[in-house]
Short mmCIF file of N, CA and C in Angstrom, two decimals:
data_model
loop_
_atom_site.label_atom_id
_atom_site.label_comp_id
_atom_site.label_asym_id
_atom_site.label_seq_id
_atom_site.Cartn_x
_atom_site.Cartn_y
_atom_site.Cartn_z
N MET V 29 11.81 20.81 -4.22
CA MET V 29 12.04 20.16 -5.58
C MET V 29 11.48 18.70 -5.90
N ILE V 30 12.26 18.59 -4.53
CA ILE V 30 12.54 16.85 -4.65
C ILE V 30 11.07 16.38 -4.06
N ARG V 31 10.34 17.02 -3.48
CA ARG V 31 8.83 16.71 -2.87
C ARG V 31 8.20 15.78 -3.88
N PRO V 32 7.88 16.66 -5.03
CA PRO V 32 6.81 16.34 -6.14
C PRO V 32 7.92 15.13 -7.31
N LEU V 33 8.69 15.17 -7.00
CA LEU V 33 9.79 13.98 -7.69
C LEU V 33 9.66 13.00 -6.75
N LEU V 34 9.63 12.84 -5.49
CA LEU V 34 9.51 11.00 -4.94
C LEU V 34 7.94 11.03 -5.04
N ASN V 35 6.86 12.12 -5.05
CA ASN V 35 5.30 11.85 -5.10
C ASN V 35 5.41 11.08 -6.14
N GLY V 36 5.94 11.61 -7.38
CA GLY V 36 5.69 11.06 -8.94
C GLY V 36 6.34 9.95 -9.58
N ALA V 37 7.41 10.02 -8.61
CA ALA V 37 8.08 8.65 -8.67
C ALA V 37 7.50 7.30 -7.95
N THR V 38 6.40 7.83 -7.23
CA THR V 38 5.83 6.51 -6.09
C THR V 38 5.01 6.11 -6.78
N ALA V 39 4.17 7.12 -7.49
CA ALA V 39 2.67 7.42 -8.46
C ALA V 39 3.09 6.51 -9.39
N MET V 40 4.15 6.66 -10.16
CA MET V 40 4.39 5.44 -11.12
C MET V 40 4.55 4.30 -10.59
N ALA V 41 5.48 4.21 -9.87
CA ALA V 41 5.34 2.59 -9.24
C ALA V 41 4.36 2.05 -8.91
N TRP V 42 3.34 2.62 -7.84
CA TRP V 42 2.37 1.82 -7.61
C TRP V 42 1.49 1.26 -9.23
N LEU V 43 1.52 2.62 -10.22
CA LEU V 43 0.78 2.53 -11.15
C LEU V 43 1.19 1.00 -12.13
N ALA V 44 2.40 0.82 -11.89
CA ALA V 44 3.32 -0.30 -12.79
C ALA V 44 2.50 -1.23 -11.87
N CYS V 45 2.70 -1.42 -10.61
CA CYS V 45 2.41 -2.70 -9.85
C CYS V 45 0.85 -2.76 -10.17
N ALA V 46 0.05 -1.83 -10.09
CA ALA V 46 -1.27 -2.08 -10.68
C ALA V 46 -1.58 -2.81 -11.79
N LEU V 47 -0.84 -2.40 -12.96
CA LEU V 47 -1.09 -2.82 -14.39
C LEU V 47 -0.35 -4.22 -14.06
N PHE V 48 0.73 -4.65 -13.34
CA PHE V 48 0.95 -6.13 -13.15
C PHE V 48 0.14 -7.04 -12.76
N PHE V 49 -0.50 -6.35 -11.74
CA PHE V 49 -1.60 -7.22 -11.03
C PHE V 49 -2.52 -7.50 -12.21
N LEU V 50 -3.08 -6.42 -12.91
CA LEU V 50 -4.08 -6.24 -13.62
C LEU V 50 -4.02 -7.37 -14.72
N ARG V 51 -2.80 -7.32 -15.37
CA ARG V 51 -2.40 -8.51 -16.10
C ARG V 51 -2.34 -9.78 -15.56
N PHE V 52 -1.94 -9.91 -14.59
CA PHE V 52 -2.18 -11.39 -13.43
C PHE V 52 -3.79 -11.39 -13.54
N TRP V 53 -4.41 -10.65 -13.44
CA TRP V 53 -5.84 -10.86 -13.20
C TRP V 53 -6.05 -11.32 -14.63
N ARG V 54 -6.05 -11.08 -15.51
CA ARG V 54 -6.54 -10.98 -17.14
C ARG V 54 -5.78 -12.51 -17.23
N GLN V 55 -4.66 -13.07 -16.79
CA GLN V 55 -4.15 -14.42 -17.13
C GLN V 55 -5.33 -15.30 -16.48
N SER V 56 -5.35 -15.12 -15.42
CA SER V 56 -5.59 -16.12 -14.03
C SER V 56 -7.63 -16.12 -14.41
N HIS V 57 -7.74 -14.95 -14.11
CA HIS V 57 -9.16 -14.53 -13.35
C HIS V 57 -9.25 -14.90 -12.00
N ASP V 58 -8.19 -14.57 -11.56
CA ASP V 58 -8.39 -14.73 -9.90
C ASP V 58 -8.78 -13.58 -9.45
N ARG V 59 -9.94 -13.43 -8.88
CA ARG V 59 -10.28 -12.10 -7.92
C ARG V 59 -9.43 -11.22 -7.57
N LEU V 60 -8.43 -12.20 -6.72
CA LEU V 60 -7.16 -11.25 -5.51
C LEU V 60 -6.61 -10.25 -6.46
N PHE V 61 -6.26 -10.97 -7.59
CA PHE V 61 -5.42 -9.83 -8.29
C PHE V 61 -6.34 -8.66 -8.65
N ALA V 62 -7.77 -8.55 -9.07
CA ALA V 62 -8.45 -7.65 -9.52
C ALA V 62 -8.31 -6.55 -7.95
N PHE V 63 -8.59 -7.11 -7.51
CA PHE V 63 -8.64 -6.08 -5.77
C PHE V 63 -7.23 -5.71 -5.35
N PHE V 64 -6.48 -6.68 -6.02
CA PHE V 64 -4.60 -5.88 -5.95
C PHE V 64 -4.46 -4.58 -6.57
N ALA V 65 -5.07 -4.95 -8.31
CA ALA V 65 -4.72 -3.86 -9.02
C ALA V 65 -5.36 -2.80 -8.51
N LEU V 66 -6.78 -2.74 -7.92
CA LEU V 66 -7.69 -2.00 -7.72
C LEU V 66 -6.78 -0.94 -6.52
N ALA V 67 -6.53 -1.31 -5.34
CA ALA V 67 -5.78 -1.18 -4.37
C ALA V 67 -4.76 -0.46 -4.77
N PHE V 68 -3.84 -0.77 -5.53
CA PHE V 68 -2.68 0.02 -5.93
C PHE V 68 -2.68 1.21 -6.74
N SER V 69 -4.02 0.84 -7.87
CA SER V 69 -4.64 2.45 -8.87
C SER V 69 -4.76 2.97 -7.16
N LEU V 70 -5.36 2.90 -6.45
CA LEU V 70 -5.95 3.76 -5.37
C LEU V 70 -4.41 4.35 -4.58
N LEU V 71 -3.55 3.41 -4.52
CA LEU V 71 -2.38 4.16 -3.82
C LEU V 71 -1.48 4.97 -4.54
N ALA V 72 -1.26 4.74 -6.15
CA ALA V 72 -1.10 5.86 -7.06
C ALA V 72 -1.93 7.34 -7.04
N GLY V 73 -3.23 6.96 -7.31
CA GLY V 73 -3.56 8.23 -7.16
C GLY V 73 -3.47 8.76 -6.01
N ASN V 74 -3.22 8.31 -4.93
CA ASN V 74 -2.79 8.91 -3.71
C ASN V 74 -1.16 10.04 -3.26
N ALA V 75 -0.84 9.33 -4.37
CA ALA V 75 0.68 9.98 -4.45
C ALA V 75 0.47 11.13 -5.48
N VAL V 76 -0.14 10.90 -6.03
CA VAL V 76 -0.75 12.36 -7.23
C VAL V 76 -1.32 13.56 -6.28
N ALA V 77 -2.47 12.83 -5.46
CA ALA V 77 -3.02 14.09 -4.95
C ALA V 77 -1.97 14.73 -3.55
N GLY V 78 -0.96 13.34 -2.85
CA GLY V 78 -0.28 14.37 -1.94
C GLY V 78 0.51 15.74 -2.45
N ALA V 79 1.05 15.14 -3.99
CA ALA V 79 1.83 16.02 -4.78
C ALA V 79 1.23 17.40 -4.67
N LEU V 80 -0.06 17.07 -5.07
CA LEU V 80 -1.14 18.65 -5.92
C LEU V 80 -1.73 19.06 -4.54
N LEU V 81 -2.06 18.88 -3.61
CA LEU V 81 -2.27 19.41 -2.38
C LEU V 81 -1.30 20.19 -1.41
N TYR V 82 -1.34 21.18 -1.18
CA TYR V 82 -0.27 22.25 0.13
C TYR V 82 -0.53 21.16 1.40
N ALA V 83 0.56 20.91 1.80
CA ALA V 83 1.16 20.28 3.01
C ALA V 83 -0.30 20.90 4.20
N ASP V 84 -0.32 21.69 4.24
CA ASP V 84 -1.03 22.58 5.33
C ASP V 84 -2.91 22.91 4.62
N ASP V 85 -3.17 22.62 3.61
CA ASP V 85 -4.31 21.96 2.98
C ASP V 85 -5.39 21.17 4.04
N GLU V 86 -6.59 21.79 4.08
CA GLU V 86 -7.11 20.85 5.40
C GLU V 86 -8.02 19.59 4.66
N ARG V 87 -7.73 19.37 3.43
CA ARG V 87 -8.50 18.44 2.95
C ARG V 87 -7.37 17.48 3.06
N ARG V 88 -6.10 17.70 3.67
CA ARG V 88 -5.40 16.56 3.29
C ARG V 88 -5.54 15.09 3.94
N HIS V 89 -6.15 15.22 5.27
CA HIS V 89 -6.33 14.22 5.78
C HIS V 89 -7.15 12.83 4.71
N TYR V 90 -8.16 13.86 3.81
CA TYR V 90 -8.84 12.84 3.02
C TYR V 90 -8.06 11.83 2.18
N ILE V 91 -6.85 12.28 1.90
CA ILE V 91 -6.23 11.45 1.06
C ILE V 91 -5.97 10.04 1.85
N TYR V 92 -5.66 10.47 3.15
CA TYR V 92 -5.31 9.32 4.09
C TYR V 92 -6.81 8.08 4.38
N VAL V 93 -7.93 9.11 4.11
CA VAL V 93 -9.14 7.97 4.21
C VAL V 93 -9.00 6.97 2.50
N VAL V 94 -8.60 7.70 1.56
CA VAL V 94 -8.57 6.57 0.46
C VAL V 94 -7.67 5.71 0.99
N ARG V 95 -6.46 5.91 1.55
CA ARG V 95 -5.12 4.70 1.60
C ARG V 95 -5.49 3.96 2.40
N LEU V 96 -6.69 4.16 3.55
CA LEU V 96 -6.92 3.30 4.51
C LEU V 96 -8.16 2.42 3.47
N PHE V 97 -8.57 2.97 2.62
CA PHE V 97 -9.64 2.31 1.95
C PHE V 97 -9.05 1.18 0.93
N ALA V 98 -7.82 1.48 0.75
CA ALA V 98 -7.10 0.90 -0.03
C ALA V 98 -6.31 -0.32 0.53
N PHE V 99 -6.27 -0.20 1.70
CA PHE V 99 -5.70 -1.10 2.87
C PHE V 99 -6.70 -2.02 2.93
N LEU V 100 -8.12 -1.67 3.74
CA LEU V 100 -8.97 -2.62 3.65
C LEU V 100 -9.77 -3.69 2.84
N LEU V 101 -9.08 -2.84 1.61
CA LEU V 101 -9.51 -3.89 0.46
C LEU V 101 -8.78 -5.12 0.20
N ILE V 102 -7.11 -4.50 0.25
CA ILE V 102 -6.46 -5.62 0.26
C ILE V 102 -6.37 -6.51 1.42
N LEU V 103 -7.25 -6.24 2.42
CA LEU V 103 -7.39 -7.46 3.74
C LEU V 103 -8.60 -8.19 3.23
N TYR V 104 -9.43 -7.47 3.05
CA TYR V 104 -10.86 -8.08 2.28
C TYR V 104 -10.10 -8.96 1.20
N ALA V 105 -9.42 -9.03 0.50
CA ALA V 105 -8.82 -9.71 -0.98
C ALA V 105 -8.30 -10.73 -0.36
N ILE V 106 -7.32 -10.37 1.13
CA ILE V 106 -6.69 -11.85 1.33
C ILE V 106 -7.63 -12.94 2.29
N TRP V 107 -8.40 -11.73 3.07
CA TRP V 107 -9.75 -12.88 3.42
C TRP V 107 -10.44 -13.97 2.68
N ASP V 108 -10.99 -12.76 1.64
CA ASP V 108 -11.71 -13.26 0.67
C ASP V 108 -10.72 -15.20 -0.30
N LYS V 109 -9.69 -14.59 -0.77
CA LYS V 109 -8.77 -15.36 -1.05
C LYS V 109 -8.62 -17.21 0.16
N ASN V 110 -8.21 -16.82 1.31
CA ASN V 110 -8.38 -17.19 2.23
C ASN V 110 -9.89 -18.55 2.26
N ARG V 111 -10.84 -17.67 2.27
CA ARG V 111 -12.07 -18.66 2.64
C ARG V 111 -12.62 -19.10 0.98
N ALA V 112 -12.17 -18.69 -0.09
CA ALA V 112 -12.18 -19.82 -0.99
C ALA V 112 -11.41 -20.69 -1.36
N GLY V 113 -9.95 -21.04 -0.37
CA GLY V 113 -9.47 -21.86 -0.57
C GLY V 113 -9.80 -22.70 0.45
N ARG V 114 -10.24 -22.61 1.69
CA ARG V 114 -11.09 -23.44 2.41
C ARG V 114 -12.12 -24.31 2.06
N GLY V 115 -12.77 -23.15 1.15
CA GLY V 115 -14.20 -24.23 0.62
C GLY V 115 -13.42 -25.05 -0.78
N ASN V 116 -12.39 -24.99 -1.20
CA ASN V 116 -12.02 -25.65 -2.06
C ASN V 116 -11.26 -27.13 -1.54
N ALA V 117 -10.50 -26.93 -0.43
CA ALA V 117 -10.38 -28.19 0.35
C ALA V 117 -11.27 -28.47 1.55
N GLY V 118 -12.19 -28.07 1.44
CA GLY V 118 -13.19 -28.75 2.63
C GLY V 118 -14.00 -29.21 1.29
N MET N 22 -10.76 12.84 14.25
CA MET N 22 -11.66 12.46 13.30
C MET N 22 -9.52 11.63 12.09
N ALA N 23 -8.73 12.81 11.61
CA ALA N 23 -7.71 12.42 11.03
C ALA N 23 -6.92 11.43 11.60
N GLU N 24 -6.27 12.11 13.47
CA GLU N 24 -5.17 10.92 14.02
C GLU N 24 -5.78 9.70 13.77
N ALA N 25 -7.15 9.22 14.26
CA ALA N 25 -7.74 8.11 14.19
C ALA N 25 -7.28 7.51 12.43
N VAL N 26 -7.90 8.07 11.99
CA VAL N 26 -7.49 7.68 10.15
C VAL N 26 -5.94 7.36 10.24
N TYR N 27 -4.89 8.33 11.03
CA TYR N 27 -3.77 8.09 10.81
C TYR N 27 -3.41 6.33 11.31
N LEU N 28 -3.86 6.53 12.59
CA LEU N 28 -3.79 5.19 13.17
C LEU N 28 -3.97 3.80 12.71
N LEU N 29 -5.69 4.01 11.96
CA LEU N 29 -5.84 2.89 11.60
C LEU N 29 -5.38 2.56 10.48
N CYS N 30 -4.65 3.72 9.17
CA CYS N 30 -3.80 3.50 8.48
C CYS N 30 -2.12 2.32 9.00
N ALA N 31 -2.18 3.00 10.03
CA ALA N 31 -0.93 2.00 10.32
C ALA N 31 -0.93 0.53 10.76
N LEU N 32 -2.28 0.63 11.11
CA LEU N 32 -2.88 -0.95 11.74
C LEU N 32 -3.20 -1.94 11.16
N THR N 33 -3.89 -0.86 9.78
CA THR N 33 -4.65 -1.65 8.62
C THR N 33 -3.24 -2.47 7.65
N SER N 34 -2.45 -1.57 7.99
CA SER N 34 -1.18 -1.96 6.91
C SER N 34 -0.11 -3.08 7.92
N ALA N 35 -0.41 -2.81 8.74
CA ALA N 35 0.54 -3.67 9.56
C ALA N 35 0.17 -5.02 9.23
N ALA N 36 -1.24 -5.38 9.53
CA ALA N 36 -2.14 -6.62 9.24
C ALA N 36 -1.97 -7.40 8.12
N CYS N 37 -1.95 -6.57 6.96
CA CYS N 37 -1.52 -6.50 5.89
C CYS N 37 -0.16 -7.06 5.14
N ALA N 38 1.12 -6.96 6.05
CA ALA N 38 2.20 -7.42 6.50
C ALA N 38 2.36 -8.66 6.83
N VAL N 39 1.65 -8.58 8.26
CA VAL N 39 1.32 -9.63 8.71
C VAL N 39 0.80 -10.82 8.00
N LEU N 40 -0.59 -11.13 7.84
CA LEU N 40 -1.59 -11.74 6.70
C LEU N 40 0.10 -12.48 5.35
N LEU N 41 0.46 -11.42 4.58
CA LEU N 41 1.25 -11.74 3.68
C LEU N 41 2.68 -12.54 4.14
N LEU N 42 3.12 -12.33 5.33
CA LEU N 42 4.20 -13.01 5.09
C LEU N 42 4.07 -14.18 6.08
N ARG N 43 2.69 -14.16 6.74
CA ARG N 43 2.62 -15.63 6.84
C ARG N 43 2.17 -16.59 6.20
N ALA N 44 1.30 -16.02 4.91
CA ALA N 44 1.28 -16.61 3.83
C ALA N 44 2.15 -17.19 2.95
N TRP N 45 3.30 -16.47 3.07
CA TRP N 45 4.82 -16.86 2.26
C TRP N 45 5.54 -17.81 3.25
N LYS N 46 5.43 -17.64 4.58
CA LYS N 46 5.60 -18.93 5.25
C LYS N 46 5.21 -20.20 4.68
N ARG N 47 4.02 -19.94 4.28
CA ARG N 47 3.24 -21.43 4.56
C ARG N 47 3.60 -21.71 3.13
N THR N 48 3.46 -20.70 2.24
CA THR N 48 3.97 -21.14 0.54
C THR N 48 4.71 -21.16 0.11
N GLN N 49 5.83 -20.73 0.51
CA GLN N 49 6.93 -20.04 -0.09
C GLN N 49 6.92 -19.19 -1.54
N SER N 50 5.89 -18.78 -1.32
CA SER N 50 6.12 -18.13 -3.06
C SER N 50 6.71 -16.27 -2.58
N ARG N 51 7.41 -16.32 -4.27
CA ARG N 51 8.29 -15.53 -3.78
C ARG N 51 7.91 -13.89 -3.66
N LEU N 52 6.54 -13.72 -4.73
CA LEU N 52 5.93 -12.85 -4.96
C LEU N 52 5.32 -12.22 -3.48
N LEU N 53 4.43 -13.27 -2.02
CA LEU N 53 3.91 -13.12 -1.35
C LEU N 53 5.02 -12.00 0.03
N LEU N 54 6.16 -12.87 -0.50
CA LEU N 54 7.50 -12.38 0.13
C LEU N 54 7.62 -11.07 -0.08
N TRP N 55 7.57 -10.44 -1.46
CA TRP N 55 7.70 -9.24 -1.83
C TRP N 55 6.83 -8.23 -1.58
N SER N 56 5.38 -9.20 -1.70
CA SER N 56 4.33 -8.03 -1.26
C SER N 56 4.46 -7.82 0.47
N GLY N 57 4.64 -8.62 0.99
CA GLY N 57 4.72 -8.72 2.58
C GLY N 57 6.02 -7.43 2.58
N LEU N 58 6.81 -7.65 2.61
CA LEU N 58 8.15 -6.53 2.71
C LEU N 58 7.51 -5.15 2.26
N CYS N 59 6.68 -4.60 1.53
CA CYS N 59 5.95 -3.79 0.27
C CYS N 59 5.22 -3.03 1.66
N PHE N 60 4.38 -4.23 2.50
CA PHE N 60 3.40 -3.45 3.46
C PHE N 60 4.40 -3.00 4.96
N GLY N 61 5.16 -4.40 4.96
CA GLY N 61 6.24 -3.74 5.96
C GLY N 61 7.00 -2.16 6.10
N PHE N 62 7.33 -1.65 4.57
CA PHE N 62 7.60 -0.18 4.52
C PHE N 62 6.46 0.58 4.59
N LEU N 63 5.00 0.16 4.05
CA LEU N 63 4.26 0.96 4.11
C LEU N 63 3.76 1.04 5.96
N THR N 64 3.81 -0.13 6.51
CA THR N 64 3.58 0.20 8.30
C THR N 64 4.69 1.18 8.65
N LEU N 65 5.71 1.08 8.16
CA LEU N 65 6.63 1.88 8.68
C LEU N 65 6.48 3.72 7.92
N ASN N 66 5.64 3.54 7.10
CA ASN N 66 5.54 5.24 6.71
C ASN N 66 4.49 5.73 7.27
N ASN N 67 3.27 4.86 7.36
CA ASN N 67 2.22 5.19 7.78
C ASN N 67 2.27 5.58 9.87
N VAL N 68 3.42 4.85 10.44
CA VAL N 68 3.96 5.09 11.48
C VAL N 68 4.36 6.47 11.82
N LEU N 69 5.45 6.70 10.49
CA LEU N 69 5.91 8.00 10.93
C LEU N 69 4.66 9.01 10.75
N LEU N 70 3.56 8.88 9.79
CA LEU N 70 2.88 9.59 9.39
C LEU N 70 2.36 10.07 10.58
N PHE N 71 1.75 9.16 11.65
CA PHE N 71 1.01 9.11 13.02
C PHE N 71 2.32 10.41 13.92
N VAL N 72 3.21 9.76 13.92
CA VAL N 72 4.13 10.64 14.88
C VAL N 72 4.66 11.92 14.28
N ASP N 73 4.67 12.04 12.95
CA ASP N 73 5.11 13.41 12.15
C ASP N 73 3.98 14.32 12.45
N LEU N 74 2.68 13.91 12.17
CA LEU N 74 1.58 14.47 12.50
C LEU N 74 0.81 14.83 13.40
N VAL N 75 0.88 13.93 14.34
CA VAL N 75 0.04 14.04 15.88
C VAL N 75 1.52 14.49 16.61
N LEU N 76 2.22 13.39 17.04
CA LEU N 76 3.36 13.62 17.79
C LEU N 76 4.11 14.55 18.18
N LEU N 77 4.64 14.74 16.91
CA LEU N 77 5.91 15.76 16.88
C LEU N 77 5.24 17.56 16.66
N PRO N 78 5.84 18.19 16.80
CA PRO N 78 5.55 19.53 16.98
C PRO N 78 5.52 20.10 15.22
N THR N 79 5.16 20.64 14.73
CA THR N 79 4.87 21.40 13.64
C THR N 79 6.14 21.58 13.03
N SER N 80 6.98 22.62 14.15
CA SER N 80 8.68 22.64 13.42
C SER N 80 9.38 21.48 12.76
N ILE N 81 8.99 20.02 13.28
CA ILE N 81 9.58 19.37 12.80
C ILE N 81 8.85 18.78 11.51
N ASP N 82 9.66 18.51 10.60
CA ASP N 82 8.62 17.74 9.35
C ASP N 82 9.55 16.49 8.76
N LEU N 83 8.68 15.64 8.93
CA LEU N 83 9.31 14.39 8.44
C LEU N 83 8.73 13.86 7.31
N TYR N 84 8.41 15.09 6.42
CA TYR N 84 7.78 14.67 5.06
C TYR N 84 8.31 13.69 4.27
N VAL N 85 10.09 14.41 3.96
CA VAL N 85 10.68 13.69 3.35
C VAL N 85 10.85 12.18 3.63
N PRO N 86 11.34 11.69 4.86
CA PRO N 86 11.31 10.29 5.29
C PRO N 86 10.24 9.47 4.88
N ARG N 87 8.85 10.29 4.91
CA ARG N 87 7.74 9.39 4.66
C ARG N 87 7.39 9.24 2.81
N LEU N 88 8.01 10.37 2.64
CA LEU N 88 7.84 9.85 1.02
C LEU N 88 9.12 9.25 0.42
N ILE N 89 10.09 8.58 1.43
CA ILE N 89 11.67 7.67 0.87
C ILE N 89 10.74 6.56 1.23
N THR N 90 9.86 6.51 2.33
CA THR N 90 9.57 4.93 2.53
C THR N 90 8.43 4.52 2.08
N GLY N 91 7.81 5.21 1.74
CA GLY N 91 6.59 4.86 0.83
C GLY N 91 7.26 4.54 -0.85
N LEU N 92 8.18 5.08 -1.13
CA LEU N 92 8.71 5.00 -2.58
C LEU N 92 9.47 3.71 -2.39
N ALA N 93 10.10 3.42 -1.18
CA ALA N 93 10.66 2.09 -0.90
C ALA N 93 9.86 0.92 -0.77
N GLY N 94 8.47 0.93 -0.61
CA GLY N 94 7.51 -0.24 -0.36
C GLY N 94 7.09 0.12 -1.97
N ALA N 95 6.95 0.88 -2.69
CA ALA N 95 6.73 0.45 -4.10
C ALA N 95 7.36 0.02 -4.57
N VAL N 96 8.36 0.07 -4.38
CA VAL N 96 9.85 -0.25 -5.62
C VAL N 96 10.16 -1.87 -5.25
N THR N 97 10.11 -1.82 -3.78
CA THR N 97 10.37 -3.20 -3.58
C THR N 97 8.96 -3.96 -3.94
N LEU N 98 7.79 -4.12 -4.02
CA LEU N 98 6.92 -4.59 -4.67
C LEU N 98 6.98 -4.70 -6.38
N LEU N 99 7.70 -3.56 -6.82
CA LEU N 99 7.82 -3.68 -8.13
C LEU N 99 9.13 -4.44 -8.71
N TYR N 100 9.86 -4.56 -7.55
CA TYR N 100 11.32 -5.34 -7.96
C TYR N 100 10.66 -6.80 -8.26
N GLY N 101 9.97 -6.78 -6.96
CA GLY N 101 9.42 -8.34 -6.74
C GLY N 101 8.56 -8.89 -8.17
N LEU N 102 7.74 -7.81 -8.64
CA LEU N 102 6.66 -8.34 -10.05
C LEU N 102 7.69 -8.41 -11.19
N ILE N 103 8.67 -7.62 -11.23
CA ILE N 103 9.48 -7.84 -12.54
C ILE N 103 10.43 -9.13 -12.42
N SER N 104 10.99 -9.13 -11.13
CA SER N 104 11.52 -10.81 -11.15
C SER N 104 10.79 -11.89 -10.88
N ASP N 105 9.89 -11.88 -10.62
CA ASP N 105 8.95 -13.04 -10.78
C ASP N 105 8.49 -13.18 -12.29
N ALA N 106 8.17 -12.10 -12.70
CA ALA N 106 7.71 -12.30 -13.92
C ALA N 106 8.71 -12.17 -15.29
N SER N 107 9.75 -12.46 -15.11
CA SER N 107 10.84 -12.79 -15.96
C SER N 107 11.10 -14.23 -15.89
#
């Protein structure tokens, strides 16, 4: 009983984070926030999928492929932001 | 395949944490500190994932500690966003 509860709470928290970043993006039109909103939505979907699939389901590791993609998206967003920052400075 | 994905998850989340915390040291932006701490928890979560599913036998289950570290990461970032927005 505690497992779906924790998964649901995690999904809700990631979704709330994604909505905050969506708001920041709408205010500033900074691409970094759009990437963050997308990555955290993926993590929210991940938590929901984790709750719906059984522990011994063979497809389970695909959840972590999506999670890896979300992390790579964050890394790309940071790299993209740093590159833009250097472009403005120079 | 699955083992490589778990390991890459841990490495990428650690890279995110390091980059965000380095940016926080440079700019002192509090949101970057909370994001960095969030990814610190996620790194711990992914290390536990690797230890649980690859290294430990199936008789030992770390699913609940993994869920708790994941939730801690999400709540840390959410706290940062709420306290920064107000």
